Amino acid sequence: MSTAVLFDRYGTPDELYATDLPVPSAGPGEVVVRYLAIGVNPIDWKILRGDLRAHLPLDLPGACLGVEAAGVVVEVGAGVRRFRVGDRVVRHGRPGTYRLHEAVPAAQEADELTAWPDRFDAEQAAVLPVAAGTAYSALRQVGLRAGERLLVHGASGGVGLATVQLALLTGAARVVGTGSARHHDLLRRLGAVPVEYGGQEAERLAELGPFDASIDCAGGLGPAGTAVRLVSETARRVTIVADPAVQALGVPYLEHVPLELASTLDLIGHSPFELPIAARLPLSRAAEALALGEKGGLGGKIVLVPPTPGQAAPTPRQDA
Ligand SMILES: NC(=O)c1ccc[n+]([C@@H]2O[C@H](COP(=O)([O-])OP(=O)(O)OC[C@H]3O[C@@H](n4cnc5c(N)ncnc54)[C@H](OP(=O)(O)O)[C@@H]3O)[C@@H](O)[C@H]2O)c1
């Protein structure tokens, strides 16, 4: 048997329950992946709350959260040439990774699976796709070039930390990032100039600016206001948090560019890039992981660790 964490209706993390399911088999053009680690993201609790139901309709009851994970191919279906049993892969895209085994499309044109960089372990690999992929798209949208100065709001979150590092790998001359004071040592270590948000934020950023481009990973009118004041061209500002009021102020929303995840992961794999893991919980405690993430302030990513096959049946959340 296999394990999955599912939900039957929109709501709070209390809706999640762990259950046993048969191990799927690989249909034509599919592989079965056994996950070793699963990334937790804000989109998970937004989907669970029903915030995205108009854009991302789910099959309820029995829907599964999770848009990234790392694991090992355990079965290869007919017609799949790209992967072999034992390959280490990262899965990204549509929701459904809060489980131990998943049958995933793996034909040539499918783009849900990518080999994972050698130097990362499963937990580190599992949290790369959303953070690195979003950072990559945002940097492409603002057209950051070597030698330029970048302002990053929400620099201490998952996407923010990836943005800071990818910007510096791109050759940015200076990256200034907002985050709470407890994450400033981390931001400095990664090469950013940290600024505390709230209070004197606007004055401090004005002293450090102007900037060639800005990427907002926090959302809200405060970051939008400083971006508009300190970056002269609208096209060189972007926010990754959809908000009509922010867009009306002159900060465009992110348009995802086709993700060259393989080449982004290759670049990251050959650099000192890191995404700290701030918390790890067993998959059966996914509800706690979501509550923790929603509370915020972690300074890194949360991972869920599925049971190894043969381990005792999952403990339902309410008994954990
Ligand atoms: N459009 C897309 O494709 C896309 C993709 C990924 C994520 N997102 C969205 O982007 C947001 C960030 O995602 P994430 O994974 O990076 O989340 P996260 O890891 O929870 O990070 C959010 C960060 O925002 C910081 N923050 C909160 N209020 C702030 C403020 N007023 N000024 C500056 N920073 C502030 C927090 O910093 P401290 O911890 O230091 O307080 C926190 O680290 C979420 O809303 C998510 O849904 C969108």
XYZ file of C-alpha atoms and ligand atoms in Angstrom:
368
model
C 0.000 0.000 0.000
C 0.925 3.650 -0.337
C 0.068 6.803 1.624
C -1.588 10.060 0.591
C -2.891 13.137 2.371
C -6.205 14.196 0.824
C -9.130 16.549 1.455
C -12.789 16.337 0.514
C -13.864 19.997 0.716
C -12.304 23.473 0.807
C -11.438 24.851 4.231
C -8.714 24.933 6.875
C -5.826 22.457 7.342
C -8.203 20.427 9.563
C -9.774 19.155 6.337
C -6.634 17.141 5.517
C -6.578 13.423 6.325
C -3.996 10.690 5.728
C -5.135 7.529 4.009
C -3.797 4.277 2.530
C -4.114 3.782 -1.220
C -2.891 1.061 -3.594
C 0.519 1.803 -5.126
C -0.279 3.147 -8.630
C 1.149 1.416 -11.683
C 2.759 3.177 -14.615
C 0.484 3.511 -17.645
C 1.876 4.108 -21.142
C 3.996 7.278 -21.135
C 4.120 7.416 -17.330
C 6.577 6.619 -14.570
C 5.795 5.900 -10.936
C 7.836 8.030 -8.545
C 8.324 7.251 -4.862
C 8.691 10.588 -3.114
C 11.399 11.115 -0.511
C 10.534 14.733 0.323
C 7.706 17.118 -0.569
C 7.882 20.941 -0.596
C 5.189 23.011 1.163
C 4.207 26.342 -0.424
C 1.722 29.197 0.183
C -0.200 27.998 -2.894
C -1.037 24.825 -0.925
C -3.084 26.661 1.733
C -4.505 29.039 -0.888
C -5.785 26.024 -2.882
C -7.124 24.366 0.279
C -8.983 27.565 1.250
C -10.596 27.610 -2.207
C -8.927 30.919 -3.205
C -7.920 29.518 -6.602
C -11.033 27.486 -7.391
C -11.947 29.673 -10.405
C -8.527 29.132 -12.058
C -7.626 25.694 -10.750
C -10.711 23.506 -10.360
C -10.032 20.388 -8.293
C -11.549 16.940 -8.314
C -13.332 16.876 -4.945
C -13.697 14.800 -2.840
C -10.273 13.205 -2.552
C -8.111 16.085 -3.881
C -4.394 16.197 -3.117
C -2.231 19.282 -2.451
C 1.444 19.802 -3.249
C 3.113 21.255 -6.338
C 6.684 20.004 -5.839
C 8.536 16.928 -4.574
C 11.721 14.930 -5.079
C 11.891 11.181 -5.373
C 13.072 8.087 -7.189
C 11.560 6.436 -10.276
C 10.348 2.974 -9.234
C 8.469 1.881 -12.396
C 8.659 2.940 -16.045
C 5.647 2.634 -18.366
C 5.650 1.663 -22.019
C 7.102 4.256 -24.386
C 9.098 6.228 -21.782
C 12.689 6.772 -22.922
C 13.748 9.695 -20.708
C 13.811 7.913 -17.354
C 14.909 4.604 -15.882
C 14.163 2.878 -12.589
C 16.404 4.439 -9.934
C 16.579 7.908 -11.531
C 16.343 10.766 -9.027
C 13.737 13.269 -10.185
C 12.065 16.495 -9.138
C 8.333 16.792 -9.842
C 6.725 20.214 -10.326
C 3.500 21.674 -11.641
C -0.104 20.620 -11.063
C -1.191 19.836 -7.459
C -0.902 16.274 -6.151
C 2.453 15.576 -4.456
C 1.259 15.107 -0.834
C 1.643 11.333 -1.249
C 4.247 8.569 -1.203
C 3.800 7.229 -4.764
C 2.501 8.998 -7.866
C 2.142 8.004 -11.519
C 3.464 11.006 -13.481
C 3.415 11.746 -17.239
C 6.992 11.304 -18.431
C 6.871 11.224 -22.216
C 9.258 13.457 -24.164
C 6.899 16.441 -24.272
C 5.813 16.173 -20.604
C 7.548 18.720 -18.396
C 6.550 17.681 -14.887
C 9.756 15.792 -14.135
C 13.373 16.980 -14.157
C 16.556 15.262 -13.017
C 17.706 16.624 -9.675
C 21.155 18.218 -9.211
C 23.700 15.791 -7.734
C 24.902 17.978 -4.910
C 21.443 18.356 -3.304
C 19.806 15.837 -1.011
C 16.122 14.944 -1.459
C 14.835 17.640 0.909
C 16.845 20.379 -0.761
C 15.864 19.170 -4.234
C 12.157 19.014 -3.298
C 11.979 22.734 -2.492
C 13.762 24.025 -5.600
C 11.059 24.085 -8.326
C 8.643 26.738 -6.978
C 11.274 29.024 -5.472
C 13.849 28.769 -8.254
C 11.247 28.622 -11.039
C 9.376 31.713 -9.827
C 12.603 33.614 -9.212
C 13.778 32.709 -12.712
C 10.528 33.994 -14.289
C 10.581 37.204 -12.246
C 14.204 37.950 -13.143
C 13.435 37.320 -16.819
C 10.379 39.602 -16.660
C 12.315 42.574 -15.232
C 15.227 41.821 -17.583
C 17.932 41.991 -14.916
C 21.401 42.365 -16.432
C 24.902 42.017 -15.009
C 26.033 45.091 -13.092
C 22.501 46.258 -12.177
C 20.927 46.980 -8.782
C 17.874 44.971 -7.688
C 15.358 45.574 -4.900
C 13.676 42.423 -3.536
C 10.709 42.748 -1.168
C 10.096 39.626 0.947
C 13.695 38.528 0.386
C 13.721 36.153 3.372
C 10.922 33.885 2.065
C 11.328 30.870 -0.220
C 11.026 32.764 -3.501
C 12.863 35.811 -2.117
C 15.912 33.800 -1.045
C 16.048 32.154 -4.478
C 15.652 35.551 -6.197
C 18.522 37.088 -4.236
C 20.851 34.228 -5.143
C 19.838 33.882 -8.815
C 20.188 37.666 -9.242
C 23.729 37.547 -7.868
C 24.521 34.524 -10.063
C 23.269 36.618 -13.004
C 25.886 39.218 -12.084
C 23.765 41.795 -10.226
C 26.050 44.436 -8.717
C 23.857 44.878 -5.649
C 20.761 43.190 -4.247
C 18.879 44.923 -1.438
C 16.271 42.723 0.254
C 13.579 43.416 2.845
C 12.900 40.904 5.589
C 12.475 40.824 9.348
C 15.590 41.493 11.434
C 15.972 37.860 12.567
C 16.698 36.879 8.954
C 19.277 39.587 8.226
C 22.313 37.409 8.961
C 20.997 34.850 6.462
C 20.406 37.546 3.826
C 23.897 38.981 4.375
C 25.448 35.513 4.102
C 23.704 35.030 0.751
C 25.080 38.354 -0.493
C 22.133 40.761 -0.062
C 21.987 44.069 1.801
C 19.124 43.498 4.293
C 16.551 46.131 5.261
C 13.903 45.592 7.937
C 10.350 46.046 6.665
C 7.919 48.410 8.423
C 9.140 51.410 10.463
C 11.974 53.168 8.635
C 11.807 50.889 5.566
C 10.927 53.584 3.013
C 13.667 55.997 4.201
C 16.324 53.275 4.362
C 15.457 51.998 0.865
C 15.503 55.567 -0.485
C 19.054 55.945 0.910
C 20.116 52.705 -0.804
C 18.291 53.368 -4.107
C 17.460 54.087 -6.831
C 17.315 50.576 -8.340
C 17.294 49.291 -11.905
C 14.586 46.725 -11.154
C 12.407 45.411 -8.325
C 10.821 42.045 -7.544
C 8.126 41.920 -4.880
C 7.734 38.548 -3.145
C 5.734 39.935 -0.193
C 2.676 41.608 -1.735
C 0.708 44.641 -0.535
C 0.704 48.363 -1.181
C 3.752 49.143 1.001
C 6.275 47.238 -1.146
C 4.477 48.431 -4.290
C 4.850 52.061 -3.192
C 8.614 51.842 -2.690
C 9.029 49.910 -5.943
C 7.225 52.675 -7.858
C 9.279 55.420 -6.152
C 12.661 53.748 -6.586
C 12.422 51.991 -9.981
C 11.627 54.399 -12.811
C 10.278 52.005 -15.493
C 7.035 50.067 -14.957
C 8.314 47.152 -17.047
C 11.213 46.685 -14.656
C 8.951 46.103 -11.633
C 7.117 42.874 -10.906
C 5.137 41.339 -8.067
C 4.585 37.604 -7.652
C 1.449 38.199 -5.511
C -1.666 38.949 -7.583
C -3.468 42.082 -6.312
C -5.441 44.466 -8.570
C -4.616 47.430 -6.275
C -0.883 46.752 -6.647
C -1.175 46.352 -10.405
C -3.137 49.662 -10.590
C -0.269 51.383 -8.770
C 2.156 50.332 -11.510
C 3.620 46.998 -10.446
C 2.798 44.316 -13.046
C 1.949 40.776 -11.975
C 4.290 37.933 -12.874
C 3.815 36.209 -16.200
C 5.460 32.821 -15.985
C 7.950 32.341 -18.796
C 8.372 28.751 -19.992
C 10.465 27.360 -17.199
C 13.846 26.100 -18.216
C 13.983 24.220 -14.931
C 16.630 21.781 -16.127
C 19.075 24.570 -17.027
C 18.152 26.591 -13.921
C 18.779 23.536 -11.731
C 22.029 22.905 -13.579
C 23.177 26.475 -12.841
C 22.115 26.139 -9.198
C 23.752 22.716 -8.939
C 27.110 24.223 -9.892
C 26.917 27.184 -7.498
C 26.756 27.645 -3.726
C 22.969 28.253 -4.013
C 21.044 27.109 -0.916
C 17.490 27.171 0.362
C 17.449 26.589 4.103
C 15.001 23.957 5.361
C 13.315 25.681 8.302
C 11.024 22.795 9.301
C 10.447 19.139 8.407
C 7.423 17.092 9.396
C 6.128 13.626 8.540
C 3.630 13.656 5.652
C 0.883 12.547 8.051
C 1.313 15.914 9.833
C 0.725 17.981 6.697
C -1.987 20.000 8.464
C 0.548 21.245 11.038
C 2.988 22.077 8.258
C 0.371 24.224 6.507
C -0.550 26.022 9.738
C 3.144 26.686 10.403
C 3.708 28.023 6.897
C 0.639 30.223 7.010
C 1.833 31.750 10.282
C 5.054 32.688 8.437
C 8.372 34.057 9.636
C 10.347 30.836 9.170
C 13.215 32.101 7.013
C 13.250 28.982 4.864
C 11.191 26.163 3.432
C 9.024 23.476 5.020
C 9.317 19.887 3.827
C 7.070 16.896 4.387
C 8.733 13.502 4.658
C 6.618 10.516 3.546
C 6.950 7.196 5.376
C 9.358 4.705 3.821
C 7.489 1.785 2.196
C 6.730 -0.911 4.742
C 6.486 1.575 7.604
C 3.348 1.456 9.747
C 0.121 2.808 8.230
C -0.192 6.613 8.359
C -1.467 8.169 11.524
C -4.533 10.285 10.830
C -3.783 13.937 11.634
C -6.227 14.217 14.510
C -4.455 11.342 16.325
C -0.920 12.657 15.669
N 2.894 34.048 -8.842
C 3.520 32.930 -8.607
O 3.751 32.128 -9.486
C 3.983 32.627 -7.221
C 4.929 31.593 -7.000
C 5.353 31.360 -5.697
C 4.851 32.112 -4.635
N 3.908 33.071 -4.890
C 3.351 33.880 -3.789
O 4.408 34.712 -3.326
C 4.334 34.894 -1.913
C 5.658 34.493 -1.272
O 5.873 33.096 -1.469
P 7.037 32.368 -0.638
O 6.982 30.936 -0.960
O 8.326 33.094 -0.792
O 6.461 32.602 0.854
P 7.211 32.606 2.262
O 8.354 31.657 2.233
O 6.151 32.440 3.286
O 7.828 34.073 2.358
C 7.112 35.241 2.530
C 8.087 36.250 3.098
O 7.504 37.551 3.052
C 8.113 38.298 4.085
N 7.234 39.422 4.402
C 6.020 39.413 4.984
N 5.540 40.680 5.022
C 6.476 41.480 4.456
C 6.582 42.878 4.189
N 5.618 43.729 4.524
N 7.686 43.335 3.556
C 8.678 42.487 3.193
N 8.641 41.158 3.428
C 7.555 40.678 4.045
C 8.337 37.343 5.228
O 9.553 37.754 5.816
P 10.017 37.432 7.328
O 9.860 35.946 7.500
O 11.443 37.869 7.359
O 9.100 38.211 8.238
C 8.441 35.984 4.542
O 9.741 35.486 4.604
C 3.115 34.069 -1.463
O 1.991 34.920 -1.417
C 2.941 33.054 -2.583
O 1.616 32.561 -2.697
C 3.477 33.349 -6.149
